[in-house]
PDB file of C-alpha atoms in Angstrom:
ATOM      1  CA  UNK T  89       0.000   0.000   0.000  1.00  0.00           C
ATOM      2  CA  UNK T  90       1.138   3.516  -0.817  1.00  0.00           C
ATOM      3  CA  UNK T  91       0.144   6.828   0.707  1.00  0.00           C
ATOM      4  CA  UNK T  92       0.310   9.533  -1.963  1.00  0.00           C
ATOM      5  CA  UNK T  93      -0.246  13.167  -1.088  1.00  0.00           C
ATOM      6  CA  UNK T  94      -0.711  16.276  -3.191  1.00  0.00           C
ATOM      7  CA  UNK T  95      -0.040  19.897  -2.353  1.00  0.00           C
ATOM      8  CA  UNK T  96      -2.067  22.850  -3.542  1.00  0.00           C
ATOM      9  CA  UNK T  97      -5.497  24.123  -2.649  1.00  0.00           C
ATOM     10  CA  UNK T  98      -8.604  22.850  -4.393  1.00  0.00           C
ATOM     11  CA  UNK T  99      -9.568  25.038  -7.312  1.00  0.00           C
ATOM     12  CA  UNK T 100      -6.161  26.715  -7.505  1.00  0.00           C
ATOM     13  CA  UNK T 101      -4.807  27.344 -10.997  1.00  0.00           C
ATOM     14  CA  UNK T 102      -1.708  25.299 -10.280  1.00  0.00           C
ATOM     15  CA  UNK T 103      -0.429  23.690 -13.494  1.00  0.00           C
ATOM     16  CA  UNK T 104       1.064  20.579 -11.928  1.00  0.00           C
ATOM     17  CA  UNK T 105       0.235  19.692  -8.320  1.00  0.00           C
ATOM     18  CA  UNK T 106       3.271  18.544  -6.383  1.00  0.00           C
ATOM     19  CA  UNK T 107       3.184  14.971  -5.143  1.00  0.00           C
ATOM     20  CA  UNK T 108       4.800  13.364  -2.109  1.00  0.00           C
ATOM     21  CA  UNK T 109       4.904   9.815  -0.757  1.00  0.00           C
ATOM     22  CA  UNK T 110       4.439   8.724   2.835  1.00  0.00           C
ATOM     23  CA  UNK T 111       5.299   5.451   4.548  1.00  0.00           C
ATOM     24  CA  UNK T 112       2.453   3.151   5.532  1.00  0.00           C
ATOM     25  CA  UNK T 113       3.551   3.721   9.147  1.00  0.00           C
ATOM     26  CA  UNK T 114       2.501   7.357   8.620  1.00  0.00           C
ATOM     27  CA  UNK T 115      -1.170   6.360   8.772  1.00  0.00           C
ATOM     28  CA  UNK T 116      -2.926   7.302  12.015  1.00  0.00           C
ATOM     29  CA  UNK T 117      -6.535   6.142  12.142  1.00  0.00           C
ATOM     30  CA  UNK T 118      -9.301   7.967  13.976  1.00  0.00           C
ATOM     31  CA  UNK T 119      -9.581   7.409  17.699  1.00  0.00           C
ATOM     32  CA  UNK T 120      -5.819   7.378  18.239  1.00  0.00           C
ATOM     33  CA  UNK T 121      -3.665  10.179  19.600  1.00  0.00           C
ATOM     34  CA  UNK T 122      -1.050  12.084  17.602  1.00  0.00           C
ATOM     35  CA  UNK T 123       2.112  12.528  19.676  1.00  0.00           C
ATOM     36  CA  UNK T 124       4.135  15.601  18.737  1.00  0.00           C
ATOM     37  CA  UNK T 125       7.643  14.408  17.796  1.00  0.00           C
ATOM     38  CA  UNK T 126      10.699  16.273  19.050  1.00  0.00           C
ATOM     39  CA  UNK T 127      12.691  16.496  15.806  1.00  0.00           C
ATOM     40  CA  UNK T 128      11.238  19.825  14.600  1.00  0.00           C
ATOM     41  CA  UNK T 129      10.171  23.173  16.033  1.00  0.00           C
ATOM     42  CA  UNK T 130       6.576  22.936  14.848  1.00  0.00           C
ATOM     43  CA  UNK T 131       4.172  20.649  13.066  1.00  0.00           C
ATOM     44  CA  UNK T 132       1.537  21.954  10.667  1.00  0.00           C
ATOM     45  CA  UNK T 133      -1.694  20.042  10.006  1.00  0.00           C
ATOM     46  CA  UNK T 134      -3.421  20.551   6.655  1.00  0.00           C
ATOM     47  CA  UNK T 135      -6.927  19.162   6.014  1.00  0.00           C
ATOM     48  CA  UNK T 136      -7.615  17.015   2.960  1.00  0.00           C
ATOM     49  CA  UNK T 137     -10.148  14.680   1.416  1.00  0.00           C
ATOM     50  CA  UNK T 138      -8.661  11.177   1.204  1.00  0.00           C
ATOM     51  CA  UNK T 139      -9.725   8.498  -1.273  1.00  0.00           C
ATOM     52  CA  UNK T 140      -8.952   4.786  -1.124  1.00  0.00           C
ATOM     53  CA  UNK T 141      -8.289   2.829  -4.283  1.00  0.00           C
ATOM     54  CA  UNK T 142     -10.137  -0.433  -4.833  1.00  0.00           C
ATOM     55  CA  UNK T 143      -8.583  -1.818  -8.017  1.00  0.00           C
ATOM     56  CA  UNK T 144      -5.258  -2.436  -9.664  1.00  0.00           C
ATOM     57  CA  UNK T 145      -4.562  -0.033 -12.528  1.00  0.00           C
ATOM     58  CA  UNK T 146      -1.893   1.545 -14.722  1.00  0.00           C
ATOM     59  CA  UNK T 147      -2.265   4.368 -17.270  1.00  0.00           C
ATOM     60  CA  UNK T 148      -5.854   5.044 -16.194  1.00  0.00           C
ATOM     61  CA  UNK T 149      -7.791   7.442 -18.431  1.00  0.00           C
ATOM     62  CA  UNK T 150      -9.379  10.292 -16.425  1.00  0.00           C
ATOM     63  CA  UNK T 151     -12.855   9.364 -17.688  1.00  0.00           C
ATOM     64  CA  UNK T 152     -12.468   5.891 -16.122  1.00  0.00           C
ATOM     65  CA  UNK T 153     -10.641   6.918 -12.943  1.00  0.00           C
ATOM     66  CA  UNK T 154     -13.862   7.019 -10.878  1.00  0.00           C
ATOM     67  CA  UNK T 155     -13.972   3.229 -11.210  1.00  0.00           C
ATOM     68  CA  UNK T 156     -10.671   2.886  -9.342  1.00  0.00           C
ATOM     69  CA  UNK T 157     -11.550   4.421  -5.972  1.00  0.00           C
ATOM     70  CA  UNK T 158     -14.109   2.875  -3.673  1.00  0.00           C
ATOM     71  CA  UNK T 159     -14.211   5.013  -0.514  1.00  0.00           C
ATOM     72  CA  UNK T 160     -13.420   8.474   0.806  1.00  0.00           C
ATOM     73  CA  UNK T 161     -12.950  10.194   4.149  1.00  0.00           C
ATOM     74  CA  UNK T 162     -11.562  13.279   5.829  1.00  0.00           C
ATOM     75  CA  UNK T 163      -7.860  13.347   6.473  1.00  0.00           C
ATOM     76  CA  UNK T 164      -5.143  15.575   7.819  1.00  0.00           C
ATOM     77  CA  UNK T 165      -1.592  15.625   6.517  1.00  0.00           C
ATOM     78  CA  UNK T 166       1.009  16.810   9.036  1.00  0.00           C
ATOM     79  CA  UNK T 167       4.423  18.164   8.088  1.00  0.00           C
ATOM     80  CA  UNK T 168       7.389  19.274  10.162  1.00  0.00           C
ATOM     81  CA  UNK T 169       8.832  22.800   9.911  1.00  0.00           C
ATOM     82  CA  UNK T 170      12.202  24.065  11.087  1.00  0.00           C
ATOM     83  CA  UNK T 171      12.331  27.789  11.855  1.00  0.00           C
ATOM     84  CA  UNK T 172      11.296  30.019   8.953  1.00  0.00           C
ATOM     85  CA  UNK T 173      12.536  27.549   6.339  1.00  0.00           C
ATOM     86  CA  UNK T 174       9.573  26.692   4.096  1.00  0.00           C
ATOM     87  CA  UNK T 175      11.427  23.936   2.214  1.00  0.00           C
ATOM     88  CA  UNK T 176      10.303  20.432   3.078  1.00  0.00           C
ATOM     89  CA  UNK T 177      12.275  17.235   2.735  1.00  0.00           C
ATOM     90  CA  UNK T 178      10.664  13.851   2.145  1.00  0.00           C
ATOM     91  CA  UNK T 179      11.032  12.927   5.815  1.00  0.00           C
ATOM     92  CA  UNK T 180       9.292  16.149   6.908  1.00  0.00           C
ATOM     93  CA  UNK T 181       6.071  14.592   5.546  1.00  0.00           C
ATOM     94  CA  UNK T 182       6.633  10.844   5.920  1.00  0.00           C
ATOM     95  CA  UNK T 183       7.075  10.327   9.650  1.00  0.00           C
ATOM     96  CA  UNK T 184       4.943   8.028  11.827  1.00  0.00           C
ATOM     97  CA  UNK T 185       1.430   9.366  12.395  1.00  0.00           C
ATOM     98  CA  UNK T 186       1.677  12.159   9.801  1.00  0.00           C
ATOM     99  CA  UNK T 187      -1.325  10.916   7.785  1.00  0.00           C
ATOM    100  CA  UNK T 188      -4.486  11.158   9.908  1.00  0.00           C
ATOM    101  CA  UNK T 189      -7.333   9.199   8.320  1.00  0.00           C
ATOM    102  CA  UNK T 190     -11.014   9.097   9.322  1.00  0.00           C
ATOM    103  CA  UNK T 191     -13.595   6.330   9.014  1.00  0.00           C
ATOM    104  CA  UNK T 192     -14.302   5.361   5.405  1.00  0.00           C
ATOM    105  CA  UNK T 193     -17.487   6.241   3.550  1.00  0.00           C
ATOM    106  CA  UNK T 194     -18.181   3.706   0.818  1.00  0.00           C
ATOM    107  CA  UNK T 195     -18.563   5.195  -2.661  1.00  0.00           C
ATOM    108  CA  UNK T 196     -21.654   3.029  -3.139  1.00  0.00           C
ATOM    109  CA  UNK T 197     -23.392   5.489  -0.803  1.00  0.00           C
ATOM    110  CA  UNK T 198     -21.969   8.502  -2.640  1.00  0.00           C
ATOM    111  CA  UNK T 199     -25.360   9.594  -3.981  1.00  0.00           C
ATOM    112  CA  UNK T 200     -26.259  10.896  -0.541  1.00  0.00           C
ATOM    113  CA  UNK T 201     -22.763  11.654   0.675  1.00  0.00           C
ATOM    114  CA  UNK T 202     -21.455  13.396  -2.460  1.00  0.00           C
ATOM    115  CA  UNK T 203     -23.374  16.596  -1.852  1.00  0.00           C
ATOM    116  CA  UNK T 204     -22.990  16.484   1.937  1.00  0.00           C
ATOM    117  CA  UNK T 205     -20.017  18.601   3.046  1.00  0.00           C
ATOM    118  CA  UNK T 206     -17.037  17.015   4.730  1.00  0.00           C
ATOM    119  CA  UNK T 207     -16.370  19.412   7.608  1.00  0.00           C
ATOM    120  CA  UNK T 208     -12.940  19.321   9.271  1.00  0.00           C
ATOM    121  CA  UNK T 209     -12.435  21.188  12.563  1.00  0.00           C
ATOM    122  CA  UNK T 210      -9.570  21.972  14.912  1.00  0.00           C
ATOM    123  CA  UNK T 211     -10.701  22.674  18.487  1.00  0.00           C
ATOM    124  CA  UNK T 212     -14.278  23.086  17.269  1.00  0.00           C
ATOM    125  CA  UNK T 213     -13.389  25.723  14.656  1.00  0.00           C
ATOM    126  CA  UNK T 214     -14.139  24.836  11.028  1.00  0.00           C
ATOM    127  CA  UNK T 215     -10.913  24.807   8.968  1.00  0.00           C
ATOM    128  CA  UNK T 216     -12.290  23.077   5.871  1.00  0.00           C
ATOM    129  CA  UNK T 217     -15.640  22.361   4.283  1.00  0.00           C
ATOM    130  CA  UNK T 218     -15.828  20.581   0.915  1.00  0.00           C
ATOM    131  CA  UNK T 219     -18.233  18.163  -0.656  1.00  0.00           C
ATOM    132  CA  UNK T 220     -17.115  15.255  -2.784  1.00  0.00           C
ATOM    133  CA  UNK T 221     -19.254  16.611  -5.635  1.00  0.00           C
ATOM    134  CA  UNK T 222     -17.115  19.799  -5.640  1.00  0.00           C
ATOM    135  CA  UNK T 223     -13.981  17.851  -6.407  1.00  0.00           C
ATOM    136  CA  UNK T 224     -14.932  14.620  -8.203  1.00  0.00           C
ATOM    137  CA  UNK T 225     -13.094  15.606 -11.428  1.00  0.00           C
ATOM    138  CA  UNK T 226     -10.110  16.791  -9.383  1.00  0.00           C
ATOM    139  CA  UNK T 227      -9.787  13.342  -7.766  1.00  0.00           C
ATOM    140  CA  UNK T 228     -10.084  11.537 -11.101  1.00  0.00           C
ATOM    141  CA  UNK T 229      -7.383  13.718 -12.696  1.00  0.00           C
ATOM    142  CA  UNK T 230      -4.991  13.165  -9.777  1.00  0.00           C
ATOM    143  CA  UNK T 231      -5.530   9.408  -9.820  1.00  0.00           C
ATOM    144  CA  UNK T 232      -5.078   9.228 -13.603  1.00  0.00           C
ATOM    145  CA  UNK T 233      -1.907  11.323 -13.366  1.00  0.00           C
ATOM    146  CA  UNK T 234      -0.341   9.136 -10.666  1.00  0.00           C
ATOM    147  CA  UNK T 235      -1.157   5.979 -12.652  1.00  0.00           C
ATOM    148  CA  UNK T 236       1.105   7.117 -15.500  1.00  0.00           C
ATOM    149  CA  UNK T 237       4.108   6.891 -13.162  1.00  0.00           C
ATOM    150  CA  UNK T 238       3.294   3.946 -10.911  1.00  0.00           C
ATOM    151  CA  UNK T 239       0.703   1.207 -10.662  1.00  0.00           C
ATOM    152  CA  UNK T 240      -2.282   1.908  -8.453  1.00  0.00           C
ATOM    153  CA  UNK T 241      -3.018  -0.989  -6.095  1.00  0.00           C
ATOM    154  CA  UNK T 242      -5.943  -1.894  -3.883  1.00  0.00           C
ATOM    155  CA  UNK T 243      -5.795   0.027  -0.633  1.00  0.00           C
ATOM    156  CA  UNK T 244      -3.575   2.898  -1.817  1.00  0.00           C
ATOM    157  CA  UNK T 245      -4.533   6.202  -0.190  1.00  0.00           C
ATOM    158  CA  UNK T 246      -4.577   9.563  -1.987  1.00  0.00           C
ATOM    159  CA  UNK T 247      -4.524  12.768   0.051  1.00  0.00           C
ATOM    160  CA  UNK T 248      -6.082  14.885  -2.686  1.00  0.00           C
ATOM    161  CA  UNK T 249      -4.676  18.308  -1.821  1.00  0.00           C
ATOM    162  CA  UNK T 250      -4.965  21.045   0.744  1.00  0.00           C
ATOM    163  CA  UNK T 251      -8.626  21.565   1.602  1.00  0.00           C
ATOM    164  CA  UNK T 252      -7.888  24.545   3.825  1.00  0.00           C
ATOM    165  CA  UNK T 253      -5.198  26.483   5.624  1.00  0.00           C
ATOM    166  CA  UNK T 254      -2.589  24.778   7.752  1.00  0.00           C
ATOM    167  CA  UNK T 255      -2.819  24.828  11.548  1.00  0.00           C
ATOM    168  CA  UNK T 256       0.244  24.716  13.820  1.00  0.00           C
ATOM    169  CA  UNK T 257      -0.402  21.868  16.249  1.00  0.00           C
ATOM    170  CA  UNK T 258      -0.174  22.265  20.021  1.00  0.00           C
ATOM    171  CA  UNK T 259      -0.657  19.746  22.830  1.00  0.00           C
ATOM    172  CA  UNK T 260      -4.351  19.466  23.664  1.00  0.00           C
ATOM    173  CA  UNK T 261      -5.596  20.257  20.156  1.00  0.00           C
ATOM    174  CA  UNK T 262      -8.469  18.109  18.970  1.00  0.00           C
ATOM    175  CA  UNK T 263      -8.979  17.420  15.267  1.00  0.00           C
ATOM    176  CA  UNK T 264     -12.442  16.224  14.254  1.00  0.00           C
ATOM    177  CA  UNK T 265     -14.383  15.773  11.030  1.00  0.00           C
ATOM    178  CA  UNK T 266     -18.004  15.106  10.135  1.00  0.00           C
ATOM    179  CA  UNK T 267     -20.007  14.112   7.111  1.00  0.00           C
ATOM    180  CA  UNK T 268     -23.501  15.326   7.847  1.00  0.00           C
ATOM    181  CA  UNK T 269     -24.148  14.430  11.484  1.00  0.00           C
ATOM    182  CA  UNK T 270     -21.732  11.460  11.485  1.00  0.00           C
ATOM    183  CA  UNK T 271     -18.326  11.990  13.073  1.00  0.00           C
ATOM    184  CA  UNK T 272     -15.644  10.283  10.982  1.00  0.00           C
ATOM    185  CA  UNK T 273     -12.400  11.635  12.488  1.00  0.00           C
ATOM    186  CA  UNK T 274     -11.327  12.310  16.061  1.00  0.00           C
ATOM    187  CA  UNK T 275      -7.628  12.746  16.917  1.00  0.00           C
ATOM    188  CA  UNK T 276      -6.213  14.360  20.063  1.00  0.00           C
ATOM    189  CA  UNK T 277      -2.730  15.961  19.935  1.00  0.00           C
ATOM    190  CA  UNK T 278      -0.426  15.059  22.839  1.00  0.00           C
ATOM    191  CA  UNK T 279       3.198  15.561  23.860  1.00  0.00           C
TER     192      UNK T 279
END
């Protein structure tokens, strides 16, 4: 399984979104705590919609890409920052727990869920609100683009881009997400 992340805000006129890879040990599922590591000055959490692939594929045409993902959820990608240096290395994004993932919503139920906003909050304050319908083509283009470089396998996760502004994490922060009235993500930040 691969964890593939993209930078850039949804709807931005970015020509080529930047891609990064994370280790499978980076995945932190809902209900667990995120422990702030001590190797950087600060850690920034960026909300995202995450999709899970359900088929093997290579060189997927964008018009068929929707057939290759079977579930979605809210996620948060965390990266380390040193001082004022904005440059990130691969390990600044790929450390243990850096990919927070909520409970999965099956695409078979997308008819109802597609227009329902995925709301991501930090300490009760909304930091992102997107519906799957807003970004369906965006997801298909990203998946098709990745498949030209590497095979997509069942269970791969795609963090589809920055769905809001980053938040510098502090001990005691609580990251939650909802689809409608169902909570799908709950992570507490600890030292």
